[in-house]
Short mmCIF file of C-alpha atoms and ligand atoms in Angstrom, two decimals:
data_model
loop_
_atom_site.label_atom_id
_atom_site.label_comp_id
_atom_site.label_asym_id
_atom_site.label_seq_id
_atom_site.Cartn_x
_atom_site.Cartn_y
_atom_site.Cartn_z
CA MET A 25 6.16 -10.46 6.58
CA GLN A 26 3.76 -11.53 9.33
CA ASP A 27 1.48 -8.51 8.87
CA LEU A 28 -1.55 -10.48 10.06
CA HIS A 29 0.14 -12.27 12.97
CA ASN A 30 -2.45 -13.31 15.59
CA LYS A 31 -5.37 -12.10 13.49
CA ARG A 32 -8.40 -14.39 13.27
CA ILE A 33 -10.21 -13.94 9.98
CA VAL A 34 -13.48 -15.52 8.95
CA LEU A 35 -13.42 -15.88 5.18
CA GLY A 36 -16.98 -16.07 3.90
CA MET A 37 -17.56 -17.32 0.35
CA SER A 38 -20.78 -16.89 -1.58
CA GLY A 39 -21.49 -18.32 -5.03
CA GLY A 40 -19.43 -17.05 -7.96
CA ILE A 41 -16.70 -18.17 -10.30
CA ALA A 42 -14.32 -15.92 -8.32
CA CYS A 43 -14.39 -18.68 -5.65
CA TYR A 44 -11.33 -20.04 -7.45
CA LYS A 45 -9.42 -16.96 -6.23
CA SER A 46 -10.42 -17.57 -2.62
CA ALA A 47 -8.18 -20.63 -2.27
CA ASP A 48 -5.14 -18.51 -3.11
CA LEU A 49 -6.45 -15.69 -0.91
CA VAL A 50 -6.56 -18.07 2.08
CA ARG A 51 -2.97 -19.20 1.41
CA ARG A 52 -1.75 -15.58 1.31
CA LEU A 53 -3.58 -14.78 4.56
CA VAL A 54 -2.13 -17.84 6.29
CA GLU A 55 1.37 -16.97 5.00
CA ARG A 56 1.03 -13.61 6.74
CA GLY A 57 0.24 -15.23 10.07
CA ALA A 58 -3.58 -15.17 10.08
CA HIS A 59 -5.81 -17.94 11.42
CA VAL A 60 -8.53 -18.38 8.79
CA ASP A 61 -11.90 -20.04 9.31
CA VAL A 62 -13.72 -20.59 6.02
CA VAL A 63 -17.52 -20.41 5.82
CA MET A 64 -19.14 -21.31 2.49
CA THR A 65 -22.67 -20.92 1.20
CA ASP A 66 -24.21 -23.85 -0.61
CA ALA A 67 -23.66 -22.04 -3.94
CA ALA A 68 -19.97 -21.52 -3.15
CA THR A 69 -19.52 -25.27 -2.70
CA ARG A 70 -20.71 -25.72 -6.33
CA PHE A 71 -17.68 -23.74 -7.54
CA ILE A 72 -14.93 -25.11 -5.28
CA THR A 73 -15.04 -27.87 -2.71
CA PRO A 74 -14.79 -27.47 1.07
CA VAL A 75 -11.98 -30.06 0.89
CA THR A 76 -9.81 -27.58 -1.01
CA MET A 77 -10.61 -24.76 1.40
CA GLN A 78 -9.90 -27.01 4.42
CA ALA A 79 -6.55 -28.01 2.93
CA VAL A 80 -5.40 -24.42 2.32
CA SER A 81 -6.72 -23.00 5.60
CA GLY A 82 -5.68 -25.95 7.76
CA HIS A 83 -9.05 -25.89 9.56
CA PRO A 84 -12.46 -27.52 9.13
CA VAL A 85 -14.79 -25.58 6.84
CA TYR A 86 -18.27 -24.49 7.93
CA THR A 87 -21.12 -24.84 5.47
CA ASP A 88 -24.18 -25.54 7.61
CA GLN A 89 -26.04 -23.66 10.34
CA TRP A 90 -26.80 -27.06 11.86
CA ASP A 91 -23.30 -28.19 12.77
CA ALA A 92 -23.01 -30.90 15.42
CA ARG A 93 -19.19 -30.38 15.56
CA ILE A 94 -19.81 -27.21 17.58
CA ALA A 95 -20.51 -28.06 21.23
CA ASN A 96 -23.51 -25.73 21.61
CA ASN A 97 -24.54 -26.21 17.95
CA MET A 98 -24.42 -22.45 17.43
CA PRO A 99 -21.76 -22.03 14.75
CA HIS A 100 -23.07 -18.55 13.87
CA ILE A 101 -22.11 -17.33 17.34
CA ASP A 102 -19.09 -19.53 17.95
CA VAL A 103 -17.22 -18.87 14.72
CA SER A 104 -17.66 -15.10 14.71
CA ARG A 105 -16.93 -14.34 18.37
CA GLY A 106 -13.17 -14.74 18.34
CA ALA A 107 -12.80 -13.11 14.91
CA ASP A 108 -10.99 -9.83 14.23
CA ALA A 109 -12.89 -9.44 10.94
CA ILE A 110 -15.19 -11.22 8.53
CA LEU A 111 -14.16 -10.93 4.88
CA VAL A 112 -16.73 -12.12 2.36
CA ALA A 113 -14.84 -12.87 -0.87
CA PRO A 114 -16.46 -13.37 -3.27
CA ALA A 115 -19.59 -11.46 -2.30
CA SER A 116 -22.33 -12.10 -4.89
CA ALA A 117 -25.04 -9.55 -5.75
CA ASP A 118 -27.55 -11.80 -4.00
CA PHE A 119 -25.45 -12.10 -0.87
CA MET A 120 -25.05 -8.32 -0.60
CA ALA A 121 -28.82 -7.92 -1.00
CA LYS A 122 -29.28 -10.37 1.89
CA LEU A 123 -26.84 -8.41 4.04
CA VAL A 124 -28.73 -5.16 3.38
CA HIS A 125 -31.97 -6.72 4.57
CA GLY A 126 -30.53 -8.54 7.54
CA ARG A 127 -31.60 -11.91 6.15
CA ALA A 128 -30.23 -14.88 8.05
CA ASP A 129 -31.33 -18.05 6.30
CA ASP A 130 -27.93 -19.71 5.93
CA LEU A 131 -24.79 -19.93 8.07
CA LEU A 132 -22.85 -17.10 6.38
CA SER A 133 -25.67 -14.55 6.47
CA LEU A 134 -26.50 -15.60 10.05
CA LEU A 135 -22.88 -15.13 11.01
CA CYS A 136 -22.72 -11.66 9.45
CA LEU A 137 -25.88 -10.57 11.26
CA ALA A 138 -24.70 -12.00 14.59
CA ARG A 139 -21.15 -10.62 14.28
CA ALA A 140 -19.39 -8.50 16.86
CA CYS A 141 -16.50 -7.60 14.54
CA PRO A 142 -15.95 -5.53 11.35
CA LEU A 143 -17.28 -6.83 8.02
CA LEU A 144 -15.52 -6.40 4.67
CA VAL A 145 -16.93 -7.60 1.37
CA ALA A 146 -15.23 -8.08 -2.00
CA PRO A 147 -17.98 -7.98 -4.64
CA ALA A 148 -17.70 -10.29 -7.66
CA MET A 149 -20.24 -10.23 -10.45
CA ASN A 150 -20.99 -9.47 -14.07
CA ARG A 151 -20.62 -5.76 -14.93
CA GLU A 152 -24.34 -5.29 -15.65
CA MET A 153 -25.21 -6.87 -12.31
CA TRP A 154 -22.73 -4.52 -10.62
CA LEU A 155 -24.10 -1.44 -12.38
CA ALA A 156 -27.75 -2.43 -11.80
CA ALA A 157 -29.62 0.10 -9.69
CA PRO A 158 -30.55 -2.39 -6.92
CA THR A 159 -26.89 -3.45 -6.52
CA GLN A 160 -25.69 0.16 -6.39
CA ARG A 161 -28.41 0.95 -3.81
CA ASN A 162 -27.29 -2.05 -1.77
CA VAL A 163 -23.61 -1.05 -1.93
CA ALA A 164 -24.49 2.47 -0.72
CA GLN A 165 -26.57 1.01 2.12
CA LEU A 166 -23.81 -1.41 3.15
CA ARG A 167 -21.32 1.50 3.27
CA ALA A 168 -23.78 3.48 5.36
CA ASP A 169 -24.03 0.45 7.68
CA GLY A 170 -20.25 0.56 8.18
CA VAL A 171 -19.36 -2.33 5.88
CA SER A 172 -16.09 -1.91 3.92
CA ILE A 173 -16.41 -2.58 0.20
CA LEU A 174 -13.17 -3.84 -1.39
CA GLY A 175 -13.05 -3.06 -5.10
CA PRO A 176 -14.45 -4.38 -7.31
CA GLY A 177 -11.75 -4.48 -9.97
CA ASN A 178 -12.15 -3.71 -13.63
CA GLY A 179 -11.27 -5.93 -16.58
CA GLN A 180 -12.09 -9.09 -18.45
CA GLN A 181 -14.82 -11.14 -16.79
CA ALA A 182 -15.39 -14.90 -16.78
CA CYS A 183 -18.54 -14.37 -18.85
CA GLY A 184 -16.46 -12.79 -21.64
CA GLU A 185 -17.57 -9.21 -20.99
CA THR A 186 -15.26 -6.42 -19.81
CA GLY A 187 -15.99 -3.88 -17.09
CA ASP A 188 -16.36 -3.30 -13.34
CA GLY A 189 -17.31 -6.20 -11.10
CA ARG A 190 -14.28 -8.49 -10.98
CA MET A 191 -13.30 -9.61 -7.51
CA LEU A 192 -10.00 -8.01 -6.45
CA GLU A 193 -6.99 -10.26 -6.92
CA PRO A 194 -6.01 -12.26 -3.79
CA MET A 195 -3.00 -10.05 -2.99
CA GLU A 196 -5.12 -6.91 -3.40
CA CYS A 197 -7.62 -8.32 -0.88
CA VAL A 198 -4.73 -9.10 1.49
CA THR A 199 -3.29 -5.58 1.08
CA GLU A 200 -6.73 -4.07 1.79
CA LEU A 201 -7.16 -6.25 4.87
CA ILE A 202 -3.71 -5.37 6.25
CA ALA A 203 -4.48 -1.68 5.67
CA PHE A 204 -7.84 -2.10 7.40
CA PHE A 205 -6.06 -3.03 10.63
CA GLN A 206 -3.63 -0.07 10.49
CA PRO A 207 -4.36 3.16 12.41
CA LYS A 208 -5.54 6.09 10.23
CA PRO A 209 -3.60 9.18 11.44
CA LEU A 210 -3.43 10.60 7.88
CA LYS A 211 -7.12 10.10 7.04
CA GLY A 212 -8.18 12.64 4.41
CA LYS A 213 -4.64 14.03 3.97
CA ARG A 214 -2.89 14.37 0.62
CA VAL A 215 0.67 13.12 0.54
CA LEU A 216 3.31 13.57 -2.18
CA ILE A 217 6.37 11.28 -2.06
CA THR A 218 9.50 11.08 -4.22
CA ALA A 219 11.37 7.76 -4.39
CA GLY A 220 14.11 5.90 -6.20
CA PRO A 221 17.10 7.31 -8.08
CA THR A 222 17.21 9.81 -10.91
CA ILE A 223 19.24 9.15 -14.04
CA GLU A 224 21.15 11.85 -15.89
CA ALA A 225 21.98 11.23 -19.54
CA ILE A 226 25.57 11.47 -20.83
CA ASP A 227 24.36 10.44 -24.27
CA PRO A 228 21.33 8.38 -25.44
CA VAL A 229 22.80 5.12 -24.07
CA ARG A 230 24.92 6.18 -21.08
CA VAL A 231 23.73 7.63 -17.79
CA ILE A 232 24.96 8.76 -14.38
CA THR A 233 22.78 7.71 -11.48
CA ASN A 234 22.62 7.24 -7.72
CA ARG A 235 22.26 3.85 -6.08
CA SER A 236 18.70 3.54 -4.81
CA SER A 237 16.30 0.58 -4.97
CA GLY A 238 13.30 2.80 -4.15
CA LYS A 239 12.21 0.31 -1.45
CA THR A 240 12.03 2.85 1.40
CA GLY A 241 10.09 5.41 -0.64
CA TYR A 242 7.66 2.78 -1.90
CA ALA A 243 7.21 1.39 1.62
CA LEU A 244 6.40 4.93 2.82
CA ALA A 245 3.89 5.38 -0.01
CA ARG A 246 2.16 2.17 1.05
CA ALA A 247 2.27 3.09 4.73
CA ALA A 248 0.81 6.56 4.01
CA TRP A 249 -2.01 4.95 2.00
CA GLU A 250 -2.61 2.45 4.82
CA ALA A 251 -2.81 5.42 7.19
CA GLY A 252 -5.71 6.82 5.18
CA ALA A 253 -3.94 9.32 2.89
CA GLN A 254 -4.42 9.96 -0.80
CA VAL A 255 -0.89 9.29 -2.05
CA THR A 256 0.94 10.48 -5.16
CA LEU A 257 4.31 8.88 -5.79
CA ILE A 258 6.87 10.47 -8.13
CA SER A 259 9.40 7.74 -8.81
CA GLY A 260 12.69 7.47 -10.61
CA PRO A 261 13.36 4.20 -12.48
CA THR A 262 13.07 1.17 -10.14
CA ALA A 263 12.22 -2.52 -10.47
CA LEU A 264 9.27 -2.13 -8.09
CA ASP A 265 5.56 -2.55 -8.88
CA GLN A 266 3.19 0.37 -8.47
CA PRO A 267 2.00 0.24 -4.86
CA TYR A 268 -1.67 -0.70 -4.56
CA GLY A 269 -3.91 2.31 -3.94
CA VAL A 270 -1.20 4.82 -4.85
CA THR A 271 -1.03 7.05 -7.95
CA ARG A 272 2.43 6.88 -9.53
CA THR A 273 4.29 8.99 -12.09
CA VAL A 274 7.62 7.59 -13.30
CA VAL A 275 10.38 10.00 -14.35
CA ASP A 276 14.03 9.74 -15.36
CA SER A 277 16.00 12.89 -14.57
CA ALA A 278 16.11 15.22 -11.56
CA GLN A 279 14.65 18.00 -13.73
CA GLN A 280 11.72 15.74 -14.68
CA MET A 281 11.25 14.81 -11.02
CA HIS A 282 11.30 18.51 -10.10
CA ASP A 283 8.71 19.30 -12.79
CA ALA A 284 6.45 16.39 -11.76
CA VAL A 285 6.63 17.46 -8.10
CA MET A 286 5.77 21.05 -9.03
CA ALA A 287 2.82 19.81 -11.13
CA HIS A 288 1.40 17.91 -8.14
CA VAL A 289 2.44 19.98 -5.12
CA ALA A 290 -0.61 22.27 -4.94
CA GLN A 291 -3.16 21.07 -2.35
CA GLN A 292 -0.72 18.59 -0.77
CA ASP A 293 -0.60 18.42 3.02
CA LEU A 294 2.68 16.55 3.28
CA PHE A 295 5.76 16.13 1.08
CA ILE A 296 8.17 13.28 1.86
CA SER A 297 11.34 13.54 -0.20
CA VAL A 298 12.93 10.09 -0.18
CA ALA A 299 14.39 10.08 -3.70
CA ALA A 300 18.14 9.87 -4.17
CA VAL A 301 18.19 12.84 -6.53
CA ALA A 302 21.35 13.31 -8.59
CA ASP A 303 22.98 16.53 -7.44
CA TRP A 304 24.39 17.30 -10.88
CA ARG A 305 23.30 16.72 -14.45
CA VAL A 306 25.57 16.51 -17.48
CA ALA A 307 25.72 20.01 -18.95
CA ASN A 308 27.24 18.88 -22.23
CA ALA A 309 25.11 15.74 -22.79
CA SER A 310 25.34 14.52 -26.37
CA SER A 311 22.29 13.83 -28.51
CA GLU A 312 24.28 11.14 -30.33
CA LYS A 313 26.17 8.20 -28.85
CA LEU A 314 29.75 9.22 -28.01
CA LYS A 315 32.23 7.15 -29.99
CA LYS A 316 35.48 5.62 -28.74
CA ASP A 317 37.50 7.40 -31.39
CA GLY A 318 40.93 7.06 -29.80
CA LYS A 319 40.97 10.63 -28.48
CA GLY A 320 40.64 9.50 -24.86
CA ALA A 321 37.77 9.71 -22.36
CA PRO A 322 35.05 12.30 -22.95
CA ASN A 323 35.18 15.49 -20.95
CA ILE A 324 31.97 15.56 -18.92
CA GLU A 325 30.83 18.91 -17.57
CA PHE A 326 28.33 19.11 -14.74
CA ALA A 327 25.64 21.61 -13.85
CA PRO A 328 23.72 21.59 -10.56
CA ASN A 329 20.22 20.15 -10.46
CA PRO A 330 17.39 21.99 -8.71
CA ASP A 331 17.04 21.06 -5.03
CA ILE A 332 13.45 19.79 -5.06
CA LEU A 333 13.04 19.49 -1.30
CA ALA A 334 14.49 22.93 -0.53
CA THR A 335 12.26 24.45 -3.22
CA VAL A 336 9.09 22.87 -1.82
CA ALA A 337 10.10 23.69 1.77
CA ALA A 338 10.45 27.37 0.80
CA MET A 339 7.00 27.59 -0.81
CA PRO A 340 4.55 29.86 1.01
CA ASN A 341 1.54 27.73 2.05
CA GLY A 342 3.43 24.64 0.83
CA PRO A 343 3.06 21.17 2.36
CA TRP A 344 4.79 20.11 5.56
CA CYS A 345 8.12 18.62 4.46
CA VAL A 346 10.15 15.61 5.55
CA GLY A 347 13.63 14.97 4.13
CA PHE A 348 15.93 11.98 4.00
CA ALA A 349 19.69 11.72 4.20
CA ALA A 350 21.87 8.72 3.50
CA GLU A 351 25.40 9.29 4.77
CA THR A 352 28.49 7.12 5.01
CA GLU A 353 29.77 8.72 8.24
CA ASN A 354 29.03 11.47 10.80
CA LEU A 355 25.32 10.83 10.35
CA ALA A 356 24.06 12.97 13.23
CA GLN A 357 26.16 15.99 12.29
CA TYR A 358 25.44 15.87 8.55
CA ALA A 359 21.74 15.11 9.01
CA GLU A 360 21.26 18.03 11.38
CA GLU A 361 23.16 20.41 9.07
CA LYS A 362 21.01 19.22 6.15
CA ARG A 363 17.79 19.68 8.10
CA LYS A 364 18.71 23.30 8.89
CA ARG A 365 19.94 24.02 5.35
CA LYS A 366 16.75 22.71 3.75
CA GLY A 367 14.53 24.54 6.24
CA ILE A 368 12.56 21.47 7.36
CA ALA A 369 11.29 20.34 10.76
CA MET A 370 12.01 16.62 10.36
CA LEU A 371 14.69 14.64 8.57
CA VAL A 372 15.21 10.87 8.53
CA GLY A 373 18.82 9.72 8.37
CA ASN A 374 20.53 6.40 7.85
CA LEU A 375 23.99 5.07 7.19
CA ALA A 376 23.97 4.26 3.48
CA GLN A 377 26.34 1.33 3.40
CA HIS A 378 24.19 -0.91 5.63
CA VAL A 379 20.82 -0.59 3.92
CA MET A 380 21.39 -0.13 0.18
CA ASP A 381 19.05 -2.53 -1.62
CA ALA A 382 18.35 -4.39 1.64
CA ASP A 383 14.86 -5.21 2.93
CA HIS A 384 15.76 -4.06 6.45
CA THR A 385 16.89 -0.65 7.60
CA THR A 386 18.00 1.31 10.64
CA VAL A 387 17.03 4.97 10.71
CA SER A 388 17.08 7.94 13.05
CA ILE A 389 14.62 10.81 13.15
CA PHE A 390 16.17 14.27 13.54
CA ASP A 391 14.01 17.15 14.70
CA ASP A 392 14.20 20.07 17.15
CA ALA A 393 14.24 17.57 20.03
CA GLY A 394 17.39 15.89 18.70
CA GLU A 395 18.02 12.38 17.40
CA HIS A 396 15.53 9.56 17.93
CA ARG A 397 16.73 6.18 16.71
CA LEU A 398 14.27 3.50 15.58
CA ALA A 399 15.03 -0.19 16.03
CA THR A 400 16.24 -2.11 12.97
CA SER A 401 13.29 -3.63 11.18
CA SER A 402 11.85 -4.33 7.74
CA LYS A 403 11.54 -1.25 5.53
CA GLN A 404 7.73 -1.64 5.58
CA ASP A 405 7.63 -1.77 9.35
CA VAL A 406 10.00 1.21 9.66
CA ALA A 407 7.87 3.10 7.11
CA ARG A 408 4.77 2.54 9.27
CA GLN A 409 6.62 3.84 12.33
CA LEU A 410 7.83 6.86 10.37
CA ILE A 411 4.31 7.67 9.17
CA GLU A 412 3.12 7.53 12.77
CA ALA A 413 6.01 9.79 13.84
CA ILE A 414 5.29 12.21 10.99
CA ALA A 415 1.58 12.32 11.85
CA THR A 416 2.32 13.23 15.47
CA ARG A 417 4.74 15.99 14.41
CA MET A 418 2.64 17.55 11.64
CA PRO A 419 0.76 20.64 12.71
CA ALA A 420 -2.87 19.69 13.47
CA VAL A 421 -4.43 21.93 10.81
CA ILE A 422 -2.30 21.98 7.69
CA ARG A 423 -4.69 23.76 5.35
O1 C5P B 13 20.92 17.63 -0.67
P1 C5P B 13 21.05 16.24 -0.15
O2 C5P B 13 21.06 15.22 -1.26
O3 C5P B 13 22.19 16.07 0.75
O4 C5P B 13 19.72 15.97 0.73
C1 C5P B 13 18.95 14.84 0.72
C2 C5P B 13 17.48 15.19 0.77
O5 C5P B 13 17.18 16.21 -0.19
C3 C5P B 13 16.58 14.02 0.41
O6 C5P B 13 15.36 14.18 1.07
C4 C5P B 13 16.42 14.20 -1.11
O7 C5P B 13 15.24 13.60 -1.59
C5 C5P B 13 16.36 15.70 -1.24
N1 C5P B 13 16.92 16.24 -2.49
C6 C5P B 13 16.13 16.88 -3.41
N2 C5P B 13 16.64 17.42 -4.55
C7 C5P B 13 17.96 17.36 -4.80
C8 C5P B 13 18.83 16.70 -3.87
C9 C5P B 13 18.26 16.14 -2.73
O8 C5P B 13 14.90 16.94 -3.19
N3 C5P B 13 18.45 17.88 -5.92
#
């Protein structure tokens, strides 16, 4: 997806072994439509060559404040002026210290000081260097100066130690950068989302389930996080990775999903119920595998599952609720009936047969004003539009 289409990014690299990740980072940025200009400190060029960075970015690399290729010989002004953001990845402890003090004795620090665009840094260093008091003071000062700090990650370090200080992985940096450019209508809000199917056991090896890839719910979780929310995702079994920045609990049955939602619902501002919850569970589920003993098919009895959305919608002081409905026909009629029955202000409906498992979807929003259809687009793009629509419909002060 061209999430960074038309964005001009200056990728600054200071010295650190994490420079090896920056080559992949540039490729991922370019794949998403960004124009990337790479600026390297002298130390960075000891870890990876400008030739590599030129090859992956498709543009000449800048390493020197004295650069005769630039007509006015002012690369620090020229390179930063057209940029939408500067991302320094990796950002060494020394480079962050320079930023704090406004030092400008090489091209990258000059460029950061002379910038007219946002600055993001992805720290990369040994855990003791990260925890050191001067580094922590510098990080706090950079935040206070409006610089975005990405990560750092936690784990095994090149030096053999384990802890905080790893540079985020390339795709995590890309996800952070894409989110940085998104509007923040849910800043500070807490959002609970259900996604995926539930599975209801017949016996320990057989289940009844609903068809659901979980893609729409996961896309909404990501879009809500991008919009500034703190997101908790309660997911049935899916093949999808945990969305970056989102807290996820995985459950099997509708009853487990209900219990997980109830455990998390307090203090939530918004509940988006996307999960394809099984309407019935097997009342006479067997604790042992049913055998084909020649007596014919087993007699399965059903009992209704709790309606999670209706329960949350009926809570006094509960979160603002959004429901989903996948129908095979009469979408407008069924969606509107469902919205009224569940007692919710907004419901998102789609025709199930066209979007199951697909990466694109066509949805309509149903609310008191009627039906509002969104153009067919990728599930991530639709999710961003839905989050925007939800944010404009939510009451201004939720709690
Ligand atoms: O009741 P129905 O399945 O037609 O409505 C769909 C909406 O209700 C979806 O938002 C779904 O997540 C939610 N739902 C629920 N608990 C159920 C059944 C559906 O939360 N047991």
